XYZ file of C-alpha atoms in Angstrom:
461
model
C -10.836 1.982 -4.100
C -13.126 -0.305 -6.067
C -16.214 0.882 -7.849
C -18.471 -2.406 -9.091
C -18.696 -3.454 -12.507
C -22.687 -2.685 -13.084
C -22.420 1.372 -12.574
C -22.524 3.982 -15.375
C -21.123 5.148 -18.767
C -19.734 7.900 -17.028
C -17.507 5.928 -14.459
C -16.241 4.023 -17.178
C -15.203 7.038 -19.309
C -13.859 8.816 -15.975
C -11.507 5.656 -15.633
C -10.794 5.926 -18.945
C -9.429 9.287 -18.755
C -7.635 8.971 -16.083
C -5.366 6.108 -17.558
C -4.926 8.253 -20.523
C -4.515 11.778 -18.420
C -1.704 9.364 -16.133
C -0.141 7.374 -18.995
C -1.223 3.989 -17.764
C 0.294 1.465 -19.893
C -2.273 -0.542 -21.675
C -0.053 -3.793 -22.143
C 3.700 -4.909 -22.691
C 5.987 -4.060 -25.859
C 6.147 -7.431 -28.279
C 9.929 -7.829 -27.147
C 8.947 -7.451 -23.354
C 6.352 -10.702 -24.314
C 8.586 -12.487 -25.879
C 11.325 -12.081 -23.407
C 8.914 -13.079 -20.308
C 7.937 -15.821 -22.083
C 11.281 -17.273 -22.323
C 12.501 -16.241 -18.845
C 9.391 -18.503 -17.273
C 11.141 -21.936 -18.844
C 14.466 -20.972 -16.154
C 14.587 -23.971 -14.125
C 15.812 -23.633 -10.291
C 18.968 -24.693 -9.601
C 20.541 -22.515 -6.881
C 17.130 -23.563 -4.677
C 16.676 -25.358 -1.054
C 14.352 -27.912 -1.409
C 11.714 -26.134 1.703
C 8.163 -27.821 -0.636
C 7.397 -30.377 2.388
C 7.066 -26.673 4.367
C 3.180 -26.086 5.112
C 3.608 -22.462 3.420
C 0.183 -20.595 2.656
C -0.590 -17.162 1.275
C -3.009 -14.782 2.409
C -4.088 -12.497 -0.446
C -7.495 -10.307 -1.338
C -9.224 -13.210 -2.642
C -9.307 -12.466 -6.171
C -5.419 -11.426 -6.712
C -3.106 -13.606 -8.931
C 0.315 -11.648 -8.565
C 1.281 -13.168 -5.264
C 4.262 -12.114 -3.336
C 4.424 -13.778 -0.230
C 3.613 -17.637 1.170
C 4.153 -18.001 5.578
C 5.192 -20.623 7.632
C 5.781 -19.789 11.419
C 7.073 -22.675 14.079
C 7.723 -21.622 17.614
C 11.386 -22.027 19.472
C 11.325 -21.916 22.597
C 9.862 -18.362 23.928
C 10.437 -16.969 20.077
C 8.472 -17.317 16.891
C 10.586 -18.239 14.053
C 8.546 -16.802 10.565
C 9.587 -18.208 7.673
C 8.508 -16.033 4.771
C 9.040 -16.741 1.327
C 9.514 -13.652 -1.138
C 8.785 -14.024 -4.763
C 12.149 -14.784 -6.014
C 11.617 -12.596 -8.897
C 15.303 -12.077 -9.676
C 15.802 -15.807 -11.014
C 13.307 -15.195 -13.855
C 14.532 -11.228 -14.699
C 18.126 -10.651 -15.342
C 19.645 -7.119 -15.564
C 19.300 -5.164 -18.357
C 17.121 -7.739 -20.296
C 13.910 -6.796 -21.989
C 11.740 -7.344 -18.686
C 14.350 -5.527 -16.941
C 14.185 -2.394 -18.899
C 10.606 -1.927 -19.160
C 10.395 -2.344 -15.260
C 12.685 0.310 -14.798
C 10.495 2.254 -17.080
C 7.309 1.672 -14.628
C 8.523 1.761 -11.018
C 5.343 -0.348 -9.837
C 2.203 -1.725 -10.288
C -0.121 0.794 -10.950
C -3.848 -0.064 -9.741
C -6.777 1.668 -10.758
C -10.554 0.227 -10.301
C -11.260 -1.518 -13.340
C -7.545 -2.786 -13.409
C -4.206 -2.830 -12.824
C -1.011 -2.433 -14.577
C 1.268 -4.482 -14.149
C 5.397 -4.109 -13.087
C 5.696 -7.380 -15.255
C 4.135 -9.402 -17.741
C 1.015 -11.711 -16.210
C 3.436 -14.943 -17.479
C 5.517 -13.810 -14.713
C 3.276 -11.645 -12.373
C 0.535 -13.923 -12.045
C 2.322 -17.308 -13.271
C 5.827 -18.370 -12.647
C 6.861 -16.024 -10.233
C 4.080 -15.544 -8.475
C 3.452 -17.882 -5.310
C 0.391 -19.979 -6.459
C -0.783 -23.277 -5.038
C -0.396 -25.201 -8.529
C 3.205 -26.159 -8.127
C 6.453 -25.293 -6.467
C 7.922 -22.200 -7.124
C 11.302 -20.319 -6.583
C 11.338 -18.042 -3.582
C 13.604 -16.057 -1.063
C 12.838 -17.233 1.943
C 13.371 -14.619 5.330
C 13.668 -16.241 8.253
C 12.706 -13.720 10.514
C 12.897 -14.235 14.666
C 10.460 -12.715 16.772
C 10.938 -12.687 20.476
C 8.208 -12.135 23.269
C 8.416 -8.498 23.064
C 7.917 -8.404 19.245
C 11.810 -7.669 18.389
C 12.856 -8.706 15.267
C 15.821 -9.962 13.419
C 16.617 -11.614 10.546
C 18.041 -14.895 11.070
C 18.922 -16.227 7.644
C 17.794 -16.229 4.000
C 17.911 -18.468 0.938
C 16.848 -19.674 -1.904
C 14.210 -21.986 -1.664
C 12.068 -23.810 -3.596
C 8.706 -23.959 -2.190
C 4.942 -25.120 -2.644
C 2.033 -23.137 -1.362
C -0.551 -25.297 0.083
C -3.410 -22.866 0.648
C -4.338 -19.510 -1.477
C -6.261 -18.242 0.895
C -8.453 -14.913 0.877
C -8.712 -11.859 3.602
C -12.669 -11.774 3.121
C -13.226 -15.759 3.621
C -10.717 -17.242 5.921
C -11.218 -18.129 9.567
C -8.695 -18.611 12.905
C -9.088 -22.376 11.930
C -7.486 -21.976 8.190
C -4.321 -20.164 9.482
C -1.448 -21.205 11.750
C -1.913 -21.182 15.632
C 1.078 -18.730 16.258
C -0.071 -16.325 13.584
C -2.319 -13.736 16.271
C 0.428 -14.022 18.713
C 3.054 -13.053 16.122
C 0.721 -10.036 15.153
C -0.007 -9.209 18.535
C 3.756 -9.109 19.425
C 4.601 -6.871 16.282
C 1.854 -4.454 17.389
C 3.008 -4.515 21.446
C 6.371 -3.538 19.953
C 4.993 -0.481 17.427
C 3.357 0.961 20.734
C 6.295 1.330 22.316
C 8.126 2.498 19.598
C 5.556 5.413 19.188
C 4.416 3.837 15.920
C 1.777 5.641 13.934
C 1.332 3.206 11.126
C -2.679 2.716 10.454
C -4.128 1.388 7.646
C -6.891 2.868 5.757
C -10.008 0.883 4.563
C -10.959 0.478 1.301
C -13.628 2.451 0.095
C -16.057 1.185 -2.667
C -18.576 2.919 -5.153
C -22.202 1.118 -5.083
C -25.076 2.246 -6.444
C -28.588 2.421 -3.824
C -31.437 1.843 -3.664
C -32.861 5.417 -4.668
C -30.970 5.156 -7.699
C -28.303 7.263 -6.684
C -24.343 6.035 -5.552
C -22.579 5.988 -2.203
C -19.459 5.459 -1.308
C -18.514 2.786 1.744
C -15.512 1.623 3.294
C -14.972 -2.078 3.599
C -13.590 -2.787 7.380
C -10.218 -4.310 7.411
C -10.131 -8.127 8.844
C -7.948 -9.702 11.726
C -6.539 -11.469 8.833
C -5.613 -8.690 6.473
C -3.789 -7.202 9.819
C -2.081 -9.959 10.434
C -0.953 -10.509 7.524
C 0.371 -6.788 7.481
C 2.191 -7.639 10.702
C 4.446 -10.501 9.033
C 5.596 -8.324 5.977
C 6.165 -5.268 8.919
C 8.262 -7.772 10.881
C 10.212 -8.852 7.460
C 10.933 -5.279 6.520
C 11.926 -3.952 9.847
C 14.347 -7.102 10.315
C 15.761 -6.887 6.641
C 16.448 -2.999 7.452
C 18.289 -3.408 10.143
C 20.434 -6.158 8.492
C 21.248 -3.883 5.587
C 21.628 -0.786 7.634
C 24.125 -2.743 9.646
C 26.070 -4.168 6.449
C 25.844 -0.665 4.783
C 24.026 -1.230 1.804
C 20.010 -0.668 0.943
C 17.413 0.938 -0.390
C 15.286 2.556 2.508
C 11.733 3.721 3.039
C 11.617 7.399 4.885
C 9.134 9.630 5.821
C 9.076 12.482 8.046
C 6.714 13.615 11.208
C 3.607 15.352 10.304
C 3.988 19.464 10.348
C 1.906 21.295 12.885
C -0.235 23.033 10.141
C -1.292 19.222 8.408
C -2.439 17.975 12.348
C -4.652 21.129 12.746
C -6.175 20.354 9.190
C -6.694 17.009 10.738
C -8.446 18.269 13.875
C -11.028 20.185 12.059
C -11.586 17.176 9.932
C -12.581 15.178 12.445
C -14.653 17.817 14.150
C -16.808 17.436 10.889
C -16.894 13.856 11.025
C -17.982 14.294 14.712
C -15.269 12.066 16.208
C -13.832 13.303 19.664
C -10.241 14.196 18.922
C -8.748 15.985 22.933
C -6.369 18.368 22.794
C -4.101 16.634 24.542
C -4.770 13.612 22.533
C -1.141 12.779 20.464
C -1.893 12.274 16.867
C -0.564 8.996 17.353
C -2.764 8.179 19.775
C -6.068 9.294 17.866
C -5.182 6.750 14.875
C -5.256 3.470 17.360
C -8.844 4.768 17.676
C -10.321 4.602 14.296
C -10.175 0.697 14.142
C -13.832 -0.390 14.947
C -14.937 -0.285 10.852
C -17.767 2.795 11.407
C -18.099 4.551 8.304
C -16.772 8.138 9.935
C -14.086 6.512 11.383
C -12.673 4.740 8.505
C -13.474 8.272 6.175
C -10.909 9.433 8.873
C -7.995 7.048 8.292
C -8.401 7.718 4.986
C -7.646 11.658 5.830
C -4.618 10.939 7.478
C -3.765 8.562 4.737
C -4.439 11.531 2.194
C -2.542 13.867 4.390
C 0.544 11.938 4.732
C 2.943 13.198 2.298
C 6.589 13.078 2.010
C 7.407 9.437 2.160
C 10.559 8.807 -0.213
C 13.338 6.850 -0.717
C 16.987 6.736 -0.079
C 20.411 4.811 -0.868
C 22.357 3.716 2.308
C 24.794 6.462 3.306
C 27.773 6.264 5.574
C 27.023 8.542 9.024
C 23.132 8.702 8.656
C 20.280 6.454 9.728
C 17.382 6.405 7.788
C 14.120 7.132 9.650
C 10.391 6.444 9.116
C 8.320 8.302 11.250
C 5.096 6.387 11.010
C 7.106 3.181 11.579
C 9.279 4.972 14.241
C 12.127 2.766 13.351
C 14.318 1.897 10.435
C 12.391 0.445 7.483
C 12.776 -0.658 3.850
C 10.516 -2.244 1.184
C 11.320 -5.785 0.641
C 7.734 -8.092 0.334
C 6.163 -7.376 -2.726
C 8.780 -7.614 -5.549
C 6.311 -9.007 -8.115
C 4.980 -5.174 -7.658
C 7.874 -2.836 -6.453
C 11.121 -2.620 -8.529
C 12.873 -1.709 -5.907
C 12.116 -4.512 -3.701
C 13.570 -7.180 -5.740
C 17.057 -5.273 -5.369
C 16.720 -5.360 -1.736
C 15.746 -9.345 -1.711
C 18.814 -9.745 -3.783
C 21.291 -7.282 -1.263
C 19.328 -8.918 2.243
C 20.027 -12.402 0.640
C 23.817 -12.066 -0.001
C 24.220 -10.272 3.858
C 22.402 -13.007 5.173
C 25.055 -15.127 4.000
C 27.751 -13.356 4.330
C 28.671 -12.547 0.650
C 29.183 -9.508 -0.547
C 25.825 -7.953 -2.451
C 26.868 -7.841 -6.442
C 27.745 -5.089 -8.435
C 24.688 -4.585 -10.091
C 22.712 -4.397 -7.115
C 25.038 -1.965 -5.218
C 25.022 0.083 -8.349
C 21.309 0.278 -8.724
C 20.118 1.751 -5.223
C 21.226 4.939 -5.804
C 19.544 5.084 -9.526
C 16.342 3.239 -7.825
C 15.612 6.929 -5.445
C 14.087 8.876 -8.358
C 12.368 5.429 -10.006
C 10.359 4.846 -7.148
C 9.544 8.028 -6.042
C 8.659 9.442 -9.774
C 6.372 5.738 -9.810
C 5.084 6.509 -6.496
C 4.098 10.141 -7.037
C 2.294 9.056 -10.270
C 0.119 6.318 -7.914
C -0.953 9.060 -5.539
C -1.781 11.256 -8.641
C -4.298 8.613 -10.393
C -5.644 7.550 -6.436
C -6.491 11.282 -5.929
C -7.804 11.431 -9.306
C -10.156 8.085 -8.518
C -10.678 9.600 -5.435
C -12.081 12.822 -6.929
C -14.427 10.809 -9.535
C -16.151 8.920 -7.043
C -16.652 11.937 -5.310
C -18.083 13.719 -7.888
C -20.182 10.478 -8.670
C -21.890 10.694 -5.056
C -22.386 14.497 -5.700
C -23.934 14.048 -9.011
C -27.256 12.816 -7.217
C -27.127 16.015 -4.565
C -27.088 19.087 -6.812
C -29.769 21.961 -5.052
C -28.929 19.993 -1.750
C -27.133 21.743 1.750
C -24.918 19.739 3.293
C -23.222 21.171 6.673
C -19.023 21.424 6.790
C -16.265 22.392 8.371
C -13.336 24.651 6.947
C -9.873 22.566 6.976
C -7.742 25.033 5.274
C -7.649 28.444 4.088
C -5.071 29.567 1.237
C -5.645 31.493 -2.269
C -7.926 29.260 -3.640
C -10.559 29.748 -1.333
C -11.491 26.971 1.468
C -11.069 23.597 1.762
C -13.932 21.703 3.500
C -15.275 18.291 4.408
C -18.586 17.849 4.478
C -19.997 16.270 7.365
C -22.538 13.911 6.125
C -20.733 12.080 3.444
C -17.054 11.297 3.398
C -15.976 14.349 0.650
C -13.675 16.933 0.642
C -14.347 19.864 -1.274
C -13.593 23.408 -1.863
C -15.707 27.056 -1.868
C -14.602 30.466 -3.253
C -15.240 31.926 0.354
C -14.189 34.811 2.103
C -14.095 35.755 5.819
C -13.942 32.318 6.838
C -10.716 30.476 8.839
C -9.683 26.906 9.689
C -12.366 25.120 12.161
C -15.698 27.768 10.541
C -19.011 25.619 10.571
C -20.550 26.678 7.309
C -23.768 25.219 5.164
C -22.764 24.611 1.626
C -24.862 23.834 -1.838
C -24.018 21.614 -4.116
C -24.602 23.957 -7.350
C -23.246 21.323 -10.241
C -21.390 18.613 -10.711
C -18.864 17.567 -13.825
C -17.774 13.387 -13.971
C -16.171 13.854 -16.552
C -14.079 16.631 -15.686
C -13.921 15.110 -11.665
C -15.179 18.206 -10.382
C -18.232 19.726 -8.315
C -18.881 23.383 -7.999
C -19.770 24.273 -3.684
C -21.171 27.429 -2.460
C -21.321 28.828 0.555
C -25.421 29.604 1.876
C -24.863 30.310 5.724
């Protein structure tokens, strides 16, 4: 979510308290500083010269912690992506300083007004991160794609490689990006259909302020770009997955299918929002509907998105296959090291399979300790996104107090009903009685607290 620079006092005290309610780290330790700052003057040596590749990233136009730079070529009937990773590893050693205080954090953590950071910006947004000023050390994937959007990971190494484009989702055309790039995405999503993928992103939504004076919240449509770009790092993770699962080593992504009591919340959600949902429509199915940018539709995605909890991650063990429903397929995390602890131990295990060499000690060691990291980091993101989530909404509220609004009931349980209003993309809650899932009931906004992220509903019909 992103909520612009010119609104209130209040929004900026909201954020505040939510960084200090969630812990966000403010900056780096002095010995964390002074580590980074040595580990940047590491010179490549163990590095394939790739820096006469035509690699490019493809980025929200204003990041600086880049992960990823693309290069495709086509063989024959196949598409050969070659996509460097942020070789992150060369510049943090185990159990240094930087190390340490990544362990500590799990991930980037990204709020409106800011993020914070897995690593210092010397690294994050300097010499690890995949810039245009100057070649830089990377793991490159080189990941095979044939005609019906299979993957597989044909090799890996270390490369040393020069960006020659930073290019941005909002600004960039067909003509700035390689030919085979919309082929290779439209492979990778052929292949999730038949799979019985799920996997839809959510827009982003962003806080304005109208013209009355007041605020409202919009959702920014995705570009072709932005899902394209999602297709390369899906084909890179599925392909690394199956290489690791194979070799018996890695960190994987899971998530389970969606209960029968979350779907029927969803159903009554989108009766509010007035999209046509059939009953014999698959859940599945419904998401490959919400992608034409409408504001309803996109408020939507972001229910699902909101609603799709249990995602976690697990060690490689003997006898099981790790499964992630949305995906339908075998996945891990492996394209954004420069944000994801974990991911930079999976570069490092994919890298030494690729080549046959056994994955070090350090990285076989850490998977299993990496489970609780990531999820404890990950449950803390969803925390401060709800939490942003529940500011803005009370920031759109704050202008309707005395106003009816029309909803639908979601959910029922013992602290009253949960509803979504049907007119602006918020869910709420009422102390109501005598009312079940799928109710139409008018509501009044009776107050509103910013700073407190709340908004007090009652039910008037």
């Amino acid at each position: 979510m992103k909520i612009r620079a010119d609104l209130t006092d209040e929004l900026v005290d909201g954020l505040a308290e939510i960084r200090r309610q969630y812990k966000v780290p403010a900056g780096f330790p002095e010995p964390v500083l002074a580590a980074a700052a040595e580990a940047i003057s590491r010179r490549p040596t163990k590095h394939v010269d790739r820096t006469e590749w035509p690699f490019v990233t493809l980025d929200p136009a204003a990041a600086t912690d880049l992960d990823q730079a693309f290069h495709i070529e086509a063989v024959g009937d196949d598409l050969l992506l070659h996509y460097a990773i942020a070789d992150v590893a060369w510049f943090v050693h185990d159990r240094d300083p930087v190390d340490e205080e990544a362990w500590q954090r799990g991930t980037t953590q990204y709020l409106p007004d800011g993020r914070a950071s897995l690593y210092p910006a010397v690294l994050s947004e300097g010499a690890a991160s995949l810039l245009p000023d100057g070649p830089r050390p990377a793991v490159v994937f080189h990941v095979r794609i044939d005609a019906t959007g299979g993957v597989k990971l044909d090799g890996a190494e270390r490369s040393l490689v020069h960006s020659r484009a930073k290019l941005g989702y909002e600004a960039t055309g067909a003509a700035q990006l390689p030919k085979a790039l919309p082929e290779l995405a439209r492979r990778i999503v052929a292949a999730e259909e038949r799979r019985g993928a799920s996997r839809v992103e959510s827009p982003e939504q962003e806080v304005r302020v109208n013209a009355r004076g007041g605020y409202d919240i919009t959702f920014r449509p995705r570009t072709a770009a932005q899902d394209q770009n999602e297709a390369m790092s899906l084909a890179t993770n599925l392909a690394v997955a199956d290489a690791l699962l194979a070799a018996g080593t890695g960190l994987f992504r899971v998530m389970p299918d969606p209960n029968g009591g979350a779907e029927q919340r969803l159903r009554h959600t989108a009766r509010a929002l007035g999209l046509d949902w059939p009953p014999t429509m698959t859940l599945r199915d419904f998401e490959r509907t919400l992608h034409n940018g409408s504001p309803k539709p996109a408020a939507m995605a972001m229910a699902i998105r909101r609603a799709g909890h249990g995602a976690s991650y697990v060690p490689f063990t003997a006898g099981e296959r790790p499964w992630h429903a949305a995906m339908a397929a075998t996945y891990v995390h492996a394209t954004a090291p420069l944000r994801r602890l974990g991911d930079r131990y999976v570069v490092m295990a994919a890298l030494a399979v690729a080549n046959g060499q056994p994955v070090a000690d350090e990285v076989q060691a850490a998977f299993p300790k990496l489970s609780p990291v990531m999820e404890r980091a990950d449950h803390t993101a969803s925390q401060i996104e709800r939490a942003v989530i529940e500011l803005a909404e009370a920031v759109l509220l704050s202008g309707q107090v005395q106003r009816t609004f029309p909803a639908v009931v979601t959910d029922v349980d013992e602290r009253g009903a949960r509803i979504q209003l049907c007119d602006l993309p918020v869910v709420s809650r009422i102390d109501a009685h005598g009312v079940a899932p799928g109710d139409d009931v008018r509501v009044r906004i009776e107050n509103v607290d910013i700073g407190r992220r709340t908004a007090t509903l009652k039910r008037v019909a």
